Short mmCIF file of C-alpha atoms in Angstrom, two decimals:
data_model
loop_
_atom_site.label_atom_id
_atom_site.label_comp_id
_atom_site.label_asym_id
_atom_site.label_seq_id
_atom_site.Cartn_x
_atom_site.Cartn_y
_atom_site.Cartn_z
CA UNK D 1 -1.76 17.47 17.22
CA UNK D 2 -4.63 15.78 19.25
CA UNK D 3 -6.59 15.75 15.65
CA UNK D 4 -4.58 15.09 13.46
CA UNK D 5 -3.35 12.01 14.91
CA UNK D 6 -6.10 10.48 16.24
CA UNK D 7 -7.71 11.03 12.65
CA UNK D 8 -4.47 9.69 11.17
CA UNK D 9 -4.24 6.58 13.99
CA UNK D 10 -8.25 5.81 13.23
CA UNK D 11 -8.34 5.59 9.31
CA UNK D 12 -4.98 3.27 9.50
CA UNK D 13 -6.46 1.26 12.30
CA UNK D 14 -9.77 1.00 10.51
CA UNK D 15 -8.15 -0.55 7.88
CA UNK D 16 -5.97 -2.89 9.36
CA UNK D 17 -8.82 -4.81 11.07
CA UNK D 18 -11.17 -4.48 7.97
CA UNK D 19 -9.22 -8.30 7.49
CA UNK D 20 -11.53 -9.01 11.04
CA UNK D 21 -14.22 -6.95 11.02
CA UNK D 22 -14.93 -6.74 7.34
CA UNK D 23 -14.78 -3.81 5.44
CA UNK D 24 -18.80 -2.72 5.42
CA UNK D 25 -20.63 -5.83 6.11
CA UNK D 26 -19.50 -7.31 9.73
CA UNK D 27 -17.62 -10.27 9.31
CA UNK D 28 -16.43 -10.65 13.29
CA UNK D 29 -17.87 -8.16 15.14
CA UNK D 30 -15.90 -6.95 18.23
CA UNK D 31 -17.98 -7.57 21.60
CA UNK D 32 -17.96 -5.48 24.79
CA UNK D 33 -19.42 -6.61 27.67
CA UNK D 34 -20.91 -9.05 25.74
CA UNK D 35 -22.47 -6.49 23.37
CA UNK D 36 -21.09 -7.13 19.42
CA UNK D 37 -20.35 -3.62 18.12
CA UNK D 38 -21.36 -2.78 14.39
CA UNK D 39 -23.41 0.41 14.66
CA UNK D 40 -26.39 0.58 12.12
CA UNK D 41 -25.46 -2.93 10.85
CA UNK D 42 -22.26 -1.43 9.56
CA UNK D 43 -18.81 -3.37 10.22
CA UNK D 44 -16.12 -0.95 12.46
CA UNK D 45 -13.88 -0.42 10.17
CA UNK D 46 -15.89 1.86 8.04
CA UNK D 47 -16.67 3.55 11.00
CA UNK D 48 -13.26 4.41 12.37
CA UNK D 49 -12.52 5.09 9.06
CA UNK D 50 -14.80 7.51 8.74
CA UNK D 51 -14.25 9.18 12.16
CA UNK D 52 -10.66 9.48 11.16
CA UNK D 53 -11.99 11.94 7.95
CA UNK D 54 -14.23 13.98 10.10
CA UNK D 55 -10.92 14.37 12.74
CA UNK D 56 -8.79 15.50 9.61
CA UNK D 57 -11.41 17.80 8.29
CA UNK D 58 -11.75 19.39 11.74
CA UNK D 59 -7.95 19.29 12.16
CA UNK D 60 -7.76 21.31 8.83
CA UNK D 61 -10.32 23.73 10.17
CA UNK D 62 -8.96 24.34 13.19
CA UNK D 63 -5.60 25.44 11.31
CA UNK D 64 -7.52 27.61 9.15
CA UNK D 65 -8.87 29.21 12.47
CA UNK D 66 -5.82 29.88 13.62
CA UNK D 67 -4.35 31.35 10.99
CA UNK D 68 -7.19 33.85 10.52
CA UNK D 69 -6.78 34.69 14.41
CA UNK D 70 -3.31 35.59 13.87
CA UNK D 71 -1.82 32.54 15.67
CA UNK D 72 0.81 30.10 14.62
CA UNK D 73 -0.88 26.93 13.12
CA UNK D 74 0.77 23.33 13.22
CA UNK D 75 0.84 23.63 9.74
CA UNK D 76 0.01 26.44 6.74
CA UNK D 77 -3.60 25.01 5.04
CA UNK D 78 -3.50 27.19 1.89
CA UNK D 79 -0.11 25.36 1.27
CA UNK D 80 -2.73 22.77 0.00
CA UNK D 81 -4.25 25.25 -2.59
CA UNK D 82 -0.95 25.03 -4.47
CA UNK D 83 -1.92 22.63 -7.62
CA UNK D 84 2.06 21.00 -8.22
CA UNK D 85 2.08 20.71 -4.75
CA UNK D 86 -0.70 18.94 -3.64
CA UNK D 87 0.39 16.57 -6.93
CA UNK D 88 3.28 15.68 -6.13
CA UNK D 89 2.91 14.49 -2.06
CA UNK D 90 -0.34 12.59 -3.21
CA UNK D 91 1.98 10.74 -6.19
CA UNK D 92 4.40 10.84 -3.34
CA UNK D 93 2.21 8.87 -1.44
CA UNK D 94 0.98 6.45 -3.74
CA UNK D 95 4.34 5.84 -4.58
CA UNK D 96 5.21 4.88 -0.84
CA UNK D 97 1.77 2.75 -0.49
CA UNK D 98 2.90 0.83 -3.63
CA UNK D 99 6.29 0.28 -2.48
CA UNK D 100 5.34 -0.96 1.46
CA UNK D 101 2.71 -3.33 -0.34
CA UNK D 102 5.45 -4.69 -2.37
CA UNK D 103 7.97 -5.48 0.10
CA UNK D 104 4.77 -7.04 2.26
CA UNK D 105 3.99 -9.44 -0.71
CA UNK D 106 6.81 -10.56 -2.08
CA UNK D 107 8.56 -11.88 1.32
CA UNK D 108 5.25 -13.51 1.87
CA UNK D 109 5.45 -15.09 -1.53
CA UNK D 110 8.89 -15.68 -1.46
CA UNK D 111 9.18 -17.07 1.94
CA UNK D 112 5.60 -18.08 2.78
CA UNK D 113 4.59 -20.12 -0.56
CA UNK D 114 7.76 -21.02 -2.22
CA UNK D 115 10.36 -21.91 1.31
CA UNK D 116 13.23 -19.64 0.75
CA UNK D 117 14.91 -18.69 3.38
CA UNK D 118 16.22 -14.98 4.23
CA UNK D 119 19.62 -14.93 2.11
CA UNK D 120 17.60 -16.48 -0.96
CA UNK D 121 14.67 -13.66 -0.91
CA UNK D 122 17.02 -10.87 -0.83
CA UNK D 123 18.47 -11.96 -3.51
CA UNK D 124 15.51 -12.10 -5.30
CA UNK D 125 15.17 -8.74 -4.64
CA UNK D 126 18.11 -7.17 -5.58
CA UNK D 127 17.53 -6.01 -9.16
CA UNK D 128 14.94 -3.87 -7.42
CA UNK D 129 17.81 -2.18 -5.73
CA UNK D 130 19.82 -1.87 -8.12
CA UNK D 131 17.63 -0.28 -10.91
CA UNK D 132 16.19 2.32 -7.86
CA UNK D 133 19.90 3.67 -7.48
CA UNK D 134 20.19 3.78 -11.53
CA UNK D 135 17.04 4.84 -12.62
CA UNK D 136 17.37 7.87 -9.79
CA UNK D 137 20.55 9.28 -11.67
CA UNK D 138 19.28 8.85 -15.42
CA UNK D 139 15.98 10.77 -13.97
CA UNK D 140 18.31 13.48 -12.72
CA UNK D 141 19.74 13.35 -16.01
CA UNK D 142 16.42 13.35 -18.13
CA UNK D 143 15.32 16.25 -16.37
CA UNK D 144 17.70 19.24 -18.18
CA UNK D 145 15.50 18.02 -21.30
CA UNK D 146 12.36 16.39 -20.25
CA UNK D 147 9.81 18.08 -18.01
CA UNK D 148 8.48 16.37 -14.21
CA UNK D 149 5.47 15.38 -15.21
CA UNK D 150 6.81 13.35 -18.40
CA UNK D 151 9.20 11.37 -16.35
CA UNK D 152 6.37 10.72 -13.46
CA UNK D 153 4.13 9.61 -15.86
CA UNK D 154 6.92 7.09 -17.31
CA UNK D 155 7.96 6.00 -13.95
CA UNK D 156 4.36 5.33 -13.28
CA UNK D 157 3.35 3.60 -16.47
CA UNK D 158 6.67 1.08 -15.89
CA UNK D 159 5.19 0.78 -12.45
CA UNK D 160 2.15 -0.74 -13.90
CA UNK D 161 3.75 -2.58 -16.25
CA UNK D 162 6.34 -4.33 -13.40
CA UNK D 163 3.06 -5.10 -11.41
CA UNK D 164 1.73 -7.04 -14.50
CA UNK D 165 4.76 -8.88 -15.06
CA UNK D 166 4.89 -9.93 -11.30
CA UNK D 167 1.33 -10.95 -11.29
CA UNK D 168 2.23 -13.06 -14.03
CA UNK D 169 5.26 -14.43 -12.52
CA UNK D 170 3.45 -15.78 -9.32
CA UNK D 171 3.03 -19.32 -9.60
CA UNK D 172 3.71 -22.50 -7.88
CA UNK D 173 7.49 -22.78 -9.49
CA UNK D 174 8.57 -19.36 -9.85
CA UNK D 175 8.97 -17.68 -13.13
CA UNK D 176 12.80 -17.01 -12.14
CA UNK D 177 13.41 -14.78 -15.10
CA UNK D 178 9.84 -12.95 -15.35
CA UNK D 179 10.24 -12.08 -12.00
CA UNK D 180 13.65 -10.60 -11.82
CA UNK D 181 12.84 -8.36 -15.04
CA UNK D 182 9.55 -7.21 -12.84
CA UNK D 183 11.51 -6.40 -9.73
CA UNK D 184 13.84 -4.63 -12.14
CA UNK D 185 11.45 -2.19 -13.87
CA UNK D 186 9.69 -2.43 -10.62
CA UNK D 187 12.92 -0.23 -9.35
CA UNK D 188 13.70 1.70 -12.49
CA UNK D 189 9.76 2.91 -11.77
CA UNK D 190 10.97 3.86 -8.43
CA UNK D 191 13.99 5.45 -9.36
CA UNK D 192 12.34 7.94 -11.68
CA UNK D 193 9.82 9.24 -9.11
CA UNK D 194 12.40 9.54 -6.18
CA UNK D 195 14.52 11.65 -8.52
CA UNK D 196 10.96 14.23 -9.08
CA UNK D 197 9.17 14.05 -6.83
CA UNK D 198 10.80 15.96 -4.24
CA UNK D 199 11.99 18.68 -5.89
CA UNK D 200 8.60 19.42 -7.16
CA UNK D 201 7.37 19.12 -3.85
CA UNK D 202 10.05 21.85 -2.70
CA UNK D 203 9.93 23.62 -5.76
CA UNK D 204 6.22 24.14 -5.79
CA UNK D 205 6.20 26.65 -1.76
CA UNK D 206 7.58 30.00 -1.43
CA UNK D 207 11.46 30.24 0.08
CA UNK D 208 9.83 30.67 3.75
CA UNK D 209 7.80 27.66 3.30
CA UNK D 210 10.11 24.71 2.41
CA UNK D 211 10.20 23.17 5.74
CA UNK D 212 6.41 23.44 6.27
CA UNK D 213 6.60 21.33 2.71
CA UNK D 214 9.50 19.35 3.69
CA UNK D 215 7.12 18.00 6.82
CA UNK D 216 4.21 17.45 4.51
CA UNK D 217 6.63 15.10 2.53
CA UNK D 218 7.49 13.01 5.84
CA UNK D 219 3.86 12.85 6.85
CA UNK D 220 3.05 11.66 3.20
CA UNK D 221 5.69 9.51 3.23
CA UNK D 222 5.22 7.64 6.36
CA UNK D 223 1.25 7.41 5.89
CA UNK D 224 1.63 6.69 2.33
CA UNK D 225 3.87 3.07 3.79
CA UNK D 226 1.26 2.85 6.36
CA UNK D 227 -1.75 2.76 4.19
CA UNK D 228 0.07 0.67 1.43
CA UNK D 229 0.62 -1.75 4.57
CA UNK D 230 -2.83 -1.94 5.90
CA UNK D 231 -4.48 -1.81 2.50
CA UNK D 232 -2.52 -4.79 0.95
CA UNK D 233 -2.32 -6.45 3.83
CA UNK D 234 -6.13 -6.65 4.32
CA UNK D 235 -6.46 -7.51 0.41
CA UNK D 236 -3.85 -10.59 1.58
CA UNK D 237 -5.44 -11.46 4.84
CA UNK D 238 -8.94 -11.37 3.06
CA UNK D 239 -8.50 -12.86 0.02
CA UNK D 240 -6.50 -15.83 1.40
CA UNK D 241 -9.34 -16.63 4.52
CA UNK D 242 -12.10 -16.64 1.72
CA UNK D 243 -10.29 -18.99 -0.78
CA UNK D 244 -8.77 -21.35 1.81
CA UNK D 245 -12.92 -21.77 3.15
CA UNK D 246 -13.67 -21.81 -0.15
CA UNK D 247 -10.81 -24.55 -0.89
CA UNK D 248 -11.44 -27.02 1.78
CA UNK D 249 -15.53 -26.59 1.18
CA UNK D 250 -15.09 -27.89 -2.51
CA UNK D 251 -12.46 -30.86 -1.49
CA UNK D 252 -12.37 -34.12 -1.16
CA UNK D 253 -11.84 -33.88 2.72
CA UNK D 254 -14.66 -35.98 4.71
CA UNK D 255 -17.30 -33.65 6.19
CA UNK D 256 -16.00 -33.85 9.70
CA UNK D 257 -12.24 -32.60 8.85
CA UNK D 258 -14.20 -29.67 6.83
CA UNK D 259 -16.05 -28.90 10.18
CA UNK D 260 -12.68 -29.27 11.76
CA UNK D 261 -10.74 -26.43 9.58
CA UNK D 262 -13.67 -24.62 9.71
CA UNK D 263 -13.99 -23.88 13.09
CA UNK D 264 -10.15 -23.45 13.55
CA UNK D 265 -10.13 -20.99 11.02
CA UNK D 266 -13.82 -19.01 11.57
CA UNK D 267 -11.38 -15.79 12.72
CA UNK D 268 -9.54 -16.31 9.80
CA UNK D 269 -6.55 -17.32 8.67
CA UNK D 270 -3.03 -16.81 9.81
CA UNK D 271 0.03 -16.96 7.27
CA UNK D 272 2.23 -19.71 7.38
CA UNK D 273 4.47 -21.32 5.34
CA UNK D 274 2.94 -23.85 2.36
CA UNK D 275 5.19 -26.32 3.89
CA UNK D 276 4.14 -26.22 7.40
CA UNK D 277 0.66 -27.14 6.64
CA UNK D 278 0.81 -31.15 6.21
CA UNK D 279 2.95 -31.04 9.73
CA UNK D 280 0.04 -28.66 11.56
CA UNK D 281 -2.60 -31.25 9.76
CA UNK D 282 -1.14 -34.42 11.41
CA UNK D 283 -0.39 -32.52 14.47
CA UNK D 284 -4.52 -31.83 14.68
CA UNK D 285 -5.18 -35.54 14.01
CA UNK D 286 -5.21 -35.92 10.32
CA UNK D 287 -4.42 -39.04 8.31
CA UNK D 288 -1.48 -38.46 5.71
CA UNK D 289 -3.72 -38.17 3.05
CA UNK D 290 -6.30 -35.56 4.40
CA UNK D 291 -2.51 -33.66 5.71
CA UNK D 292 -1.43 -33.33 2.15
CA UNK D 293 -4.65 -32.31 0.96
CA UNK D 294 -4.96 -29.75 2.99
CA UNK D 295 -1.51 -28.05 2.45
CA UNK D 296 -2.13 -28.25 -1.44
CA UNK D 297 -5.25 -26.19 -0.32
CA UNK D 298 -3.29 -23.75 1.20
CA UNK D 299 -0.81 -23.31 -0.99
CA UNK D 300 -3.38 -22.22 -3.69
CA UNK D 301 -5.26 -20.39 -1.35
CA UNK D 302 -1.73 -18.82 -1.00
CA UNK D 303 -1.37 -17.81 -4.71
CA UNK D 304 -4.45 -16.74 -5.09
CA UNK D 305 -4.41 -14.07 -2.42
CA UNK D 306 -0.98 -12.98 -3.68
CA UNK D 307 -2.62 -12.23 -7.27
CA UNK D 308 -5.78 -10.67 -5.28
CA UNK D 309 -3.17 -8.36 -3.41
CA UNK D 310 -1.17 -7.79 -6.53
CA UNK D 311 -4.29 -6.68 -8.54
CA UNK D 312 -4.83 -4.23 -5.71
CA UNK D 313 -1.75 -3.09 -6.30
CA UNK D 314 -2.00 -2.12 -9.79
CA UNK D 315 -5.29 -0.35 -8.85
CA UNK D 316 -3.12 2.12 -6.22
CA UNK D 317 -0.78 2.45 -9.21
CA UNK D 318 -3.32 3.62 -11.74
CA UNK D 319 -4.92 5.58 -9.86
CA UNK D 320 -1.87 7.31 -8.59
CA UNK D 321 -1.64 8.78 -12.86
CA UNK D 322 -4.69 10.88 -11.59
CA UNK D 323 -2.65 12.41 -9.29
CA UNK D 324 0.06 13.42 -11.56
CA UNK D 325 -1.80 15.56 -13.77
CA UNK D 326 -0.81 18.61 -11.18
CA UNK D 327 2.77 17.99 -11.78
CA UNK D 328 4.27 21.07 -13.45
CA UNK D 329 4.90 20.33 -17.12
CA UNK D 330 8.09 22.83 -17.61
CA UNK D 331 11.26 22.37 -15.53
CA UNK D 332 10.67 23.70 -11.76
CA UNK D 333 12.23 26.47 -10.02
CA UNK D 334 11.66 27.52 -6.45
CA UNK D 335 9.28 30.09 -6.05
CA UNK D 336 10.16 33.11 -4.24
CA UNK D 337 7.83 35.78 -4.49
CA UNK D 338 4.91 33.80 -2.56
CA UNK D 339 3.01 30.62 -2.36
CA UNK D 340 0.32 31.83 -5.28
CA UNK D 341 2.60 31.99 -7.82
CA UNK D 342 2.62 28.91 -10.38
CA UNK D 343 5.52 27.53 -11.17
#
């Protein structure tokens, strides 16, 4: 337990600071004692990152261990050797990252950059909603004549297809009606891998072992959201502190205020809404002129951090089609005779 969640805790961690720290090259380099920390010249978060793949690995062969003493591991290893299986909870998981990066960029968006309030966004959002419940029945449905791994790689292509349309949609005046058809495939995409994924996942073990691959699911689940947090969210973070520096260094500003915002903002910069900005700039001493500036700065800095994240998340999306070429191309049935068997 020890290993596998400190490996689990580092590799998220790693990644959530690699906004801070920098992702190889040290941007901010943590200090103790007065001593900055960045090993070999190497920024932290590729560090803990890798630290948390050595803990897995010896977390994986410390199960194996045990199961060759005759003990009761935390979970079954060779469970991994299983082709559909290991498939369908890394699509699984892909699926999950995508989805916890969406629903971190579009409130930002929606909120952040364009000033709707709570009420507004959701609605915004709905057609997502409703195409995930829809799209999970006609999957149910499409599977008596189509096989998994057709419908997975359908769901996944519309994924990357949504992703496109709401990269294109993400401007200063929102593209009302671009937008809502993206959120809408966006959940039909959804809606076709909930209703496969999981009963490949179950499908794929032995009788005896569908609750050591019902837990796999949940961990794959939950890290999957994690990592789609942390990796978007660093894309954001990143992408928005280099194009704001870059922003103010190529205005009109006088030389002092671009001293000014640089030094406020050397540990980056925090999220706020576009509409804040000219208030905070007059509250820090700026004329009018150099306030309004500045939030127009912003507010592109905004958008283009959005379509920086959004790229990224087309990226997770394609590459989660690798993962799908495990996924059994007949219709499954459990597997009862043991965990070798293909399905």
């Amino acid at each position: 337990m020890l290993l596998s969640s400190a490996g689990l805790v580092l590799i998220v961690f790693g990644m959530l600071q690699s906004k801070t720290w920098g992702w190889v090259v040290p941007l901010h380099r943590p200090e103790i004692a007065g001593v900055a920390l960045a090993p070999l010249g190497i920024s932290l978060t590729a560090w803990c990152i890798a630290a948390g793949v050595i803990l897995l690995s010896l977390f994986i062969s410390w199960q194996r261990r045990l199961v060759r003493d005759g003990r009761s591991p935390l979970m079954q290893p060779d469970l991994f050797s299983i082709v559909s299986l290991r498939s369908g909870l890394s699509v699984l998981g892909a699926q999950y990252a995508v989805t916890a990066g969406l629903f971190f960029m579009v409130p930002v968006y929606l909120q952040m950059t364009l000033g709707l309030d709570a009420l507004e966004t959701g609605i915004k959002i709905f057609p997502l909603s409703i195409a995930l419940i829809l799209f999970s029945i006609v999957g149910t449905t499409l599977s008596r004549r189509w096989s998994p791994r057709r419908i997975v790689r359908i769901g996944q292509s519309v994924l990357v297809v949504s992703a496109l349309l709401l990269l294109d949609s993400v401007t200063e005046d929102l593209r009302g009606g671009l937008f809502g058809l993206g959120m809408f495939l966006t959940g039909a995409a959804l809606g076709l891998l909930a209703s496969q994924l999981g009963n490949v996942n179950m499908s794929s073990v032995s009788e005896k072992d569908t609750s050591e691959a019902g837990g796999l699911q949940g961990v794959f689940q939950n890290l999957g959201s994690s990592l789609g947090t942390a990796l978007i969210g660093s894309l954001l973070i990143g992408a928005l502190s280099t194009s704001f520096a870059s922003g103010v260094a190529t205005s009109d500003l006088s030389e002092q205020v671009k001293a000014t915002v640089s030094a406020a903002t050397d540990r980056g910069v925090t999220v706020v809404p576009a509409a804040d900005v000219a208030g905070i700039g007059e509250a820090a001493g700026l004329t009018d002129d150099e306030s309004r500036e500045l939030a127009e700065v912003y507010r592109e800095s905004q958008l283009s951090s959005l379509r920086v994240a959004f790229v990224g998340l087309i990226l997770i999306a394609l590459l989660s089609m690798l993962f799908s070429r495990g996924i059994p191309d007949a219709a499954a049935v459990r597997r009862r005779t043991g965990a070798e068997e293909s399905v």
